[in-house]
Coordinates of C-alpha atoms in Angstrom, one line a residue:
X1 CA 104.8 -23.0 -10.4
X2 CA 103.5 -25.6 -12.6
X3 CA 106.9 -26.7 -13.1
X4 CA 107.1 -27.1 -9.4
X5 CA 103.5 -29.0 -9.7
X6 CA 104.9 -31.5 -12.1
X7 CA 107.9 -32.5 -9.9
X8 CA 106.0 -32.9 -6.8
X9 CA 103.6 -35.1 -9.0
X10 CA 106.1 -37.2 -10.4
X11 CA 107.5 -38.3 -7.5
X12 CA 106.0 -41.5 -5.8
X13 CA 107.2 -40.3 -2.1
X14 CA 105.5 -36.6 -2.4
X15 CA 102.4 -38.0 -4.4
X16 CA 101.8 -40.5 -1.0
X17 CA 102.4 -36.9 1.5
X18 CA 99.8 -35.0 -1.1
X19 CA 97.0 -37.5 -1.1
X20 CA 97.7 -38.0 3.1
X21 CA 97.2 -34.2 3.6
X22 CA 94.1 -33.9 1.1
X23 CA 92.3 -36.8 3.5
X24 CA 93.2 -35.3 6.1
X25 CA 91.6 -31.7 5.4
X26 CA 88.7 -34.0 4.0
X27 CA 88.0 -36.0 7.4
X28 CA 88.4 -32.5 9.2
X29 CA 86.0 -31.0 6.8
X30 CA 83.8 -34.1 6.9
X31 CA 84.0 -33.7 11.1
X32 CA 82.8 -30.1 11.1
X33 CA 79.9 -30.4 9.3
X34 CA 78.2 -33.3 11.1
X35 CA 78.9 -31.1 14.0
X36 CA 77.2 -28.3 12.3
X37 CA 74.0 -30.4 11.9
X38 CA 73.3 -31.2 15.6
X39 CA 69.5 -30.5 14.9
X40 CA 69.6 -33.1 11.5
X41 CA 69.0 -36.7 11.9
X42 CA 72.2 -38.7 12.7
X43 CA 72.1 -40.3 8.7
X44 CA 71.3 -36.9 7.8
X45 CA 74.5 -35.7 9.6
X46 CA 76.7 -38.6 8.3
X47 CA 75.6 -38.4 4.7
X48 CA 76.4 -34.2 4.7
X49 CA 79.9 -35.0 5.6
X50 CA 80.7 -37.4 3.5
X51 CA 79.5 -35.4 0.4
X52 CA 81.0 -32.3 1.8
X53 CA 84.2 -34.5 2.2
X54 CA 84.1 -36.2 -1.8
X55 CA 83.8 -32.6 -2.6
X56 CA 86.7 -31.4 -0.9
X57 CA 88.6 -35.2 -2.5
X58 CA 86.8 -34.3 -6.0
X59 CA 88.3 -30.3 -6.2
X60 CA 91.6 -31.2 -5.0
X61 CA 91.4 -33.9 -8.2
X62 CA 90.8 -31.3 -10.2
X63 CA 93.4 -29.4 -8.9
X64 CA 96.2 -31.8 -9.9
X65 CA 94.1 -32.8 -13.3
X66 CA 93.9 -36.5 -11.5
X67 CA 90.5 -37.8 -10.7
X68 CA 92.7 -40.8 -9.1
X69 CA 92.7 -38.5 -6.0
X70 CA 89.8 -40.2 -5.2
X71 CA 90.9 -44.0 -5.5
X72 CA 91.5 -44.2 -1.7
X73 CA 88.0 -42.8 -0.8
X74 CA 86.5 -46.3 -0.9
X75 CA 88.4 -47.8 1.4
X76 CA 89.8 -44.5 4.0
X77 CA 85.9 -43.6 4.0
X78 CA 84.1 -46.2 5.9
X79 CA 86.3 -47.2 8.7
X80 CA 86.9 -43.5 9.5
X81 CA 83.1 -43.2 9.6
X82 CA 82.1 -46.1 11.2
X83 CA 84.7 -45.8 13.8
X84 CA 83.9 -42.2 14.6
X85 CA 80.3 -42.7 14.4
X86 CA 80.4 -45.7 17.4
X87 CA 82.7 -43.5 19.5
X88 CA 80.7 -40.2 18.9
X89 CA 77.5 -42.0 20.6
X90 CA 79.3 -44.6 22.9
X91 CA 78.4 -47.5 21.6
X92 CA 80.7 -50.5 22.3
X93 CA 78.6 -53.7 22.6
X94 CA 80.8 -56.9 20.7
X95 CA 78.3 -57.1 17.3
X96 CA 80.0 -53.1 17.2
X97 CA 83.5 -54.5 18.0
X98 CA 83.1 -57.1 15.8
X99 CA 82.1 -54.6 12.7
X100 CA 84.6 -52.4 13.5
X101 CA 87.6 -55.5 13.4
X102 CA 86.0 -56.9 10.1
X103 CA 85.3 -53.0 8.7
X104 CA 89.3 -52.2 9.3
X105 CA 90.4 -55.3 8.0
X106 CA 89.2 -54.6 4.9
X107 CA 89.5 -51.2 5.1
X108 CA 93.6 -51.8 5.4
X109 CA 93.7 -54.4 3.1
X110 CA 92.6 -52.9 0.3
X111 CA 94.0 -49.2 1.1
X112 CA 97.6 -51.0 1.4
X113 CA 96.2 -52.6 -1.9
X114 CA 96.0 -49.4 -3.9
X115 CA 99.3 -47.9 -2.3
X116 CA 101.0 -50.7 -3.9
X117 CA 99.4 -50.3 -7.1
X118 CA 100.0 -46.8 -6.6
X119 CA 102.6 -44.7 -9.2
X120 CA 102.4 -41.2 -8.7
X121 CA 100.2 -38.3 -9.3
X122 CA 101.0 -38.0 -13.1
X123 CA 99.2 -41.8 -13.5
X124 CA 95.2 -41.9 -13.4
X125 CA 92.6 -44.9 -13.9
X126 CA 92.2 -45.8 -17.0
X127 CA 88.9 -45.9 -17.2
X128 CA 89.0 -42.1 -16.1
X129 CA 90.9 -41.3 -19.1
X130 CA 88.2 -43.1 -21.4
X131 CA 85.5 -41.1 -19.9
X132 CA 87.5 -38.2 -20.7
X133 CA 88.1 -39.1 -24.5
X134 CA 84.1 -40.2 -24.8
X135 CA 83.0 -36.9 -22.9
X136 CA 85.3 -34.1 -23.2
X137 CA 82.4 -31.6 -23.0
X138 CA 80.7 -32.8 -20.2
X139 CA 84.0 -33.9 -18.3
X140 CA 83.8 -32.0 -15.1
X141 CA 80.1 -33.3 -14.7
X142 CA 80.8 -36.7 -15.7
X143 CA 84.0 -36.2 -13.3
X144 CA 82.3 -35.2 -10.2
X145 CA 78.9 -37.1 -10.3
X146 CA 79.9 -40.6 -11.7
X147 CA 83.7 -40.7 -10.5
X148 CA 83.4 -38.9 -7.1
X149 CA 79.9 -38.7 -6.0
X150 CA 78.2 -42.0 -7.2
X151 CA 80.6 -44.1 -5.3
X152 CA 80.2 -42.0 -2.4
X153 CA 76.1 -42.4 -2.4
X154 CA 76.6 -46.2 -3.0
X155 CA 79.1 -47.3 0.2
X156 CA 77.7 -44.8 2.3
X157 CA 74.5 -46.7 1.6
X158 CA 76.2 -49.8 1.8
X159 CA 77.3 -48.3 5.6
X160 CA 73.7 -47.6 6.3
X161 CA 73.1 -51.0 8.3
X162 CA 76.5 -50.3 10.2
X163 CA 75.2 -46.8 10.8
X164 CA 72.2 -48.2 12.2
X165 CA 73.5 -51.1 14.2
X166 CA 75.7 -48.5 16.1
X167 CA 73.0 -46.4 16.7
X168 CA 70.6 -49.1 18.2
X169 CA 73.6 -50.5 20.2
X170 CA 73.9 -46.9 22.1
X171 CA 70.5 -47.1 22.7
X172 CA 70.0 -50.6 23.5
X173 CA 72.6 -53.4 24.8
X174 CA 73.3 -55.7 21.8
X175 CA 74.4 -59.3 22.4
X176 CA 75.8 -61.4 19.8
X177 CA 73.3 -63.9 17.8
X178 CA 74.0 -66.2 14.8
X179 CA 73.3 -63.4 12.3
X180 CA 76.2 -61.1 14.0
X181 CA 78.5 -64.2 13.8
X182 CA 77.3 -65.2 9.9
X183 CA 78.2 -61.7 8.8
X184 CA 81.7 -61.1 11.1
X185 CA 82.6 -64.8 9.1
X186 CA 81.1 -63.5 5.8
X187 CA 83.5 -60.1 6.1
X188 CA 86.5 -62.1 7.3
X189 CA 86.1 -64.5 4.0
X190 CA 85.5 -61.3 1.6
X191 CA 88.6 -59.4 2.5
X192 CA 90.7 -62.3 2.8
X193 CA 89.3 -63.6 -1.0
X194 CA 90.3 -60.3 -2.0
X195 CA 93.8 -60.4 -0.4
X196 CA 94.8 -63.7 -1.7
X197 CA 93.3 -63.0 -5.3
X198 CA 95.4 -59.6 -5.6
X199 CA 98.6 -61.0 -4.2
X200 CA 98.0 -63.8 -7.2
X201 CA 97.5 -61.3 -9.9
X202 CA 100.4 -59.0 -8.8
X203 CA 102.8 -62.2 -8.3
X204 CA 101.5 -63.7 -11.6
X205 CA 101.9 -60.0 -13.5
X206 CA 105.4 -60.0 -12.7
X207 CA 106.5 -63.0 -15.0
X208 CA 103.5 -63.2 -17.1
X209 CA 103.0 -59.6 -18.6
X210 CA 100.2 -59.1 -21.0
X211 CA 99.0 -62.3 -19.6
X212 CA 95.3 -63.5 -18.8
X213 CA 95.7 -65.0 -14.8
X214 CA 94.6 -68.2 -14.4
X215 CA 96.4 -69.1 -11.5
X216 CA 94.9 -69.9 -7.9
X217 CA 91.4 -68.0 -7.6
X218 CA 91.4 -66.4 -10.9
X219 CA 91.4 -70.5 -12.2
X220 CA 87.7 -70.2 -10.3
X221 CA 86.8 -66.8 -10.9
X222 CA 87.1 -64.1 -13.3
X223 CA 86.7 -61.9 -10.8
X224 CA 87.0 -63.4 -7.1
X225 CA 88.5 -59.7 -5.9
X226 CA 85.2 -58.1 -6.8
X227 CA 83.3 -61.2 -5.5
X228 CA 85.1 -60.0 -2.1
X229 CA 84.0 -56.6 -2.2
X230 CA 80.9 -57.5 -3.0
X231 CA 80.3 -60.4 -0.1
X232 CA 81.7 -57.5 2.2
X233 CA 78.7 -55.6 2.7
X234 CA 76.6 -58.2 2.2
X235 CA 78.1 -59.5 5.3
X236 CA 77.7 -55.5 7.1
X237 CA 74.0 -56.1 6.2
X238 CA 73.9 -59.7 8.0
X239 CA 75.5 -57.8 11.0
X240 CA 72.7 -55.1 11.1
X241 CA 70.5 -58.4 11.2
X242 CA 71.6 -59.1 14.8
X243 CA 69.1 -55.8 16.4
X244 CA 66.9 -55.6 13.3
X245 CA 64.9 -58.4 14.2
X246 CA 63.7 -57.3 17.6
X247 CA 63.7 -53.3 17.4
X248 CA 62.3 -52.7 13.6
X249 CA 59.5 -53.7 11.1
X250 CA 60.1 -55.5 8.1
X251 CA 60.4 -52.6 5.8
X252 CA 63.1 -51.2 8.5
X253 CA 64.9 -54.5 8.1
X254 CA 64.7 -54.8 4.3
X255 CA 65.5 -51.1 3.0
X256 CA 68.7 -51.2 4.6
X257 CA 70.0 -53.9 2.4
X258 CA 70.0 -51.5 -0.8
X259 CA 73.3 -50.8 -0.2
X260 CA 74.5 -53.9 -0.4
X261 CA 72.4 -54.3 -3.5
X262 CA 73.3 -51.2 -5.1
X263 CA 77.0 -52.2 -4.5
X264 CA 76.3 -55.3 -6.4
X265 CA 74.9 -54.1 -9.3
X266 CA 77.4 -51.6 -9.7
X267 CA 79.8 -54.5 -9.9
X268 CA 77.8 -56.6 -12.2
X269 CA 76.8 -53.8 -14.5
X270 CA 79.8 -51.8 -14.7
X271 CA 82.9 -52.5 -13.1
X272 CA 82.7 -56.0 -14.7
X273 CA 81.6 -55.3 -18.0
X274 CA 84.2 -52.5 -18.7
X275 CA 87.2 -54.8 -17.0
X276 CA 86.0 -57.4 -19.2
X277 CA 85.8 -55.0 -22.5
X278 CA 89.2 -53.9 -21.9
X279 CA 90.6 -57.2 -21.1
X280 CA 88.8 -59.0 -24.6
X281 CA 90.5 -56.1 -26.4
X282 CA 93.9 -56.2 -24.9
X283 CA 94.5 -60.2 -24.8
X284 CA 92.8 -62.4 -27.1
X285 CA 93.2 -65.4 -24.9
X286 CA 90.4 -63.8 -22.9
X287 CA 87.8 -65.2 -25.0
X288 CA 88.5 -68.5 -24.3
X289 CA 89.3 -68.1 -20.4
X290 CA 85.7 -66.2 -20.6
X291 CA 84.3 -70.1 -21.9
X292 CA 85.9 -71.9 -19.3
X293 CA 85.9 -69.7 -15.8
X294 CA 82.7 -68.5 -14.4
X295 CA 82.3 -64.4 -13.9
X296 CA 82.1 -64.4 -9.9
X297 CA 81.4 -68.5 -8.7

């Protein structure tokens, strides 16, 4: 059996059938619990199955002694959400069509991102193996609440103001204004910024291994691919903007932009400075690009 286990791991072709399967039985798990909470509140609902979903993700990681399993989530997460959420309650004014284009676009983009950058089962983050080295006591809860679950909580909140616009679109007919328009643009730009700054790095990798990337957008920023994912729910927020004005108070238009905020410190307080660490310890040339380029503009 585990023989069996290692073979289906080491292949590429069965490692992409795996993780399609475990998403699937996560979206169908995800599915029958918000229609279990039919009484909840509709955030309430959404929240319930995405844990019950990164749960589902997080145990089938363990399974295969890969918290990688969850890599995907980010990106499979929200459109499937989103997109379920607007059809669930009808809501198809264009500030919802124009979410749901920018919310896919990314959502593609950076899933067809990670399947390129993606091995096989037997290959994890690196970062998750550090965590295991520092932790090896408190692994599993280090596994489940800051790999799995804290990322969850943070684009789910991040999703809140699409959540919301969908909701107030069923309820009320939506036209487009300059903040729906600002935020579609603001989207666009982000995933884009993070599609040309990947292709970069993987086209500069290939000839340059062991390399720091100074080429195109990395000649800018040190970072312009998180400086995409970041702008990208900014951009949600600036959506949200387009009913928020008219249909809530001021603390109803400013709490849903913790998301957003809680997505950019997560970037500026720990994706970057671990990148950075590893990077300063791996090429010594980083020091110097680290004078010269700025960290996001």
């Amino acid at each position: 059996m585990r023989t069996a286990i290692e073979k289906l791991k080491s292949s590429r072709s069965w490692s992409f059938v795996v993780i399609t399967l475990i998403y699937l039985i996560a979206t169908a798990i995800g599915a029958w619990v918000f229609a279990l909470l039919s009484e909840s509140h509709f955030l309430v609902r959404l929240f319930a199955a995405d844990f019950a979903a990164t749960v589902l993700v997080w145990l089938w990681g363990v399974v295969f002694s890969n918290s990688s399993v969850y890599d995907p989530y980010w990106s499979v997460a929200p459109p499937l959400m989103l997109t379920g959420y607007a059809l669930y309650v009808g809501a198809g004014s264009l500030p919802v069509v124009l979410l749901q284009i920018a919310v896919w676009y990314w959502a593609i983009r950076l899933t067809g991102n990670w399947a390129y950058t993606f091995p096989n089962l037997n290959k994890q983050d690196w970062r998750y193996d550090m965590y295991k080295e520092r932790f090896p006591r408190l692994w599993h809860i280090v596994n489940f609440t800051g790999i799995n679950l804290m990322p969850t909580i943070v684009v789910f909140l991040a999703m809140v103001p699409g959540f919301l616009l969908i909701d107030m679109s069923a309820e009320t007919q939506l036209n487009t204004d300059i903040f729906t328009w600002a935020g579609f643009v603001v989207c666009l730009s982000a995933a884009t910024l993070q599609l040309v700054s990947d292709t970069q790095a993987h086209r500069f990798r290939k000839t340059h291994r062991g390399e720091v990337c100074t080429v195109g957008l990395w000649s800018r920023s040190r970072h312009p691919n998180y400086l995409g994912e970041i702008l990208m729910w900014w951009g949600v927020y600036l959506m949200f903007l387009t009913a928020a004005g008219e249909l809530l108070s001021w603390r109803g238009v400013l709490l849903p932009a913790a998301g957003a905020l809680a997505n950019t410190c997560l970037f500026l307080f720990i994706s970057i400075p671990m990148m950075e660490k590893r990077q300063m310890a791996n090429k010594p040339a980083y020091a110097e690009y680290r004078k010269t380029v700025r960290m996001l503009l």
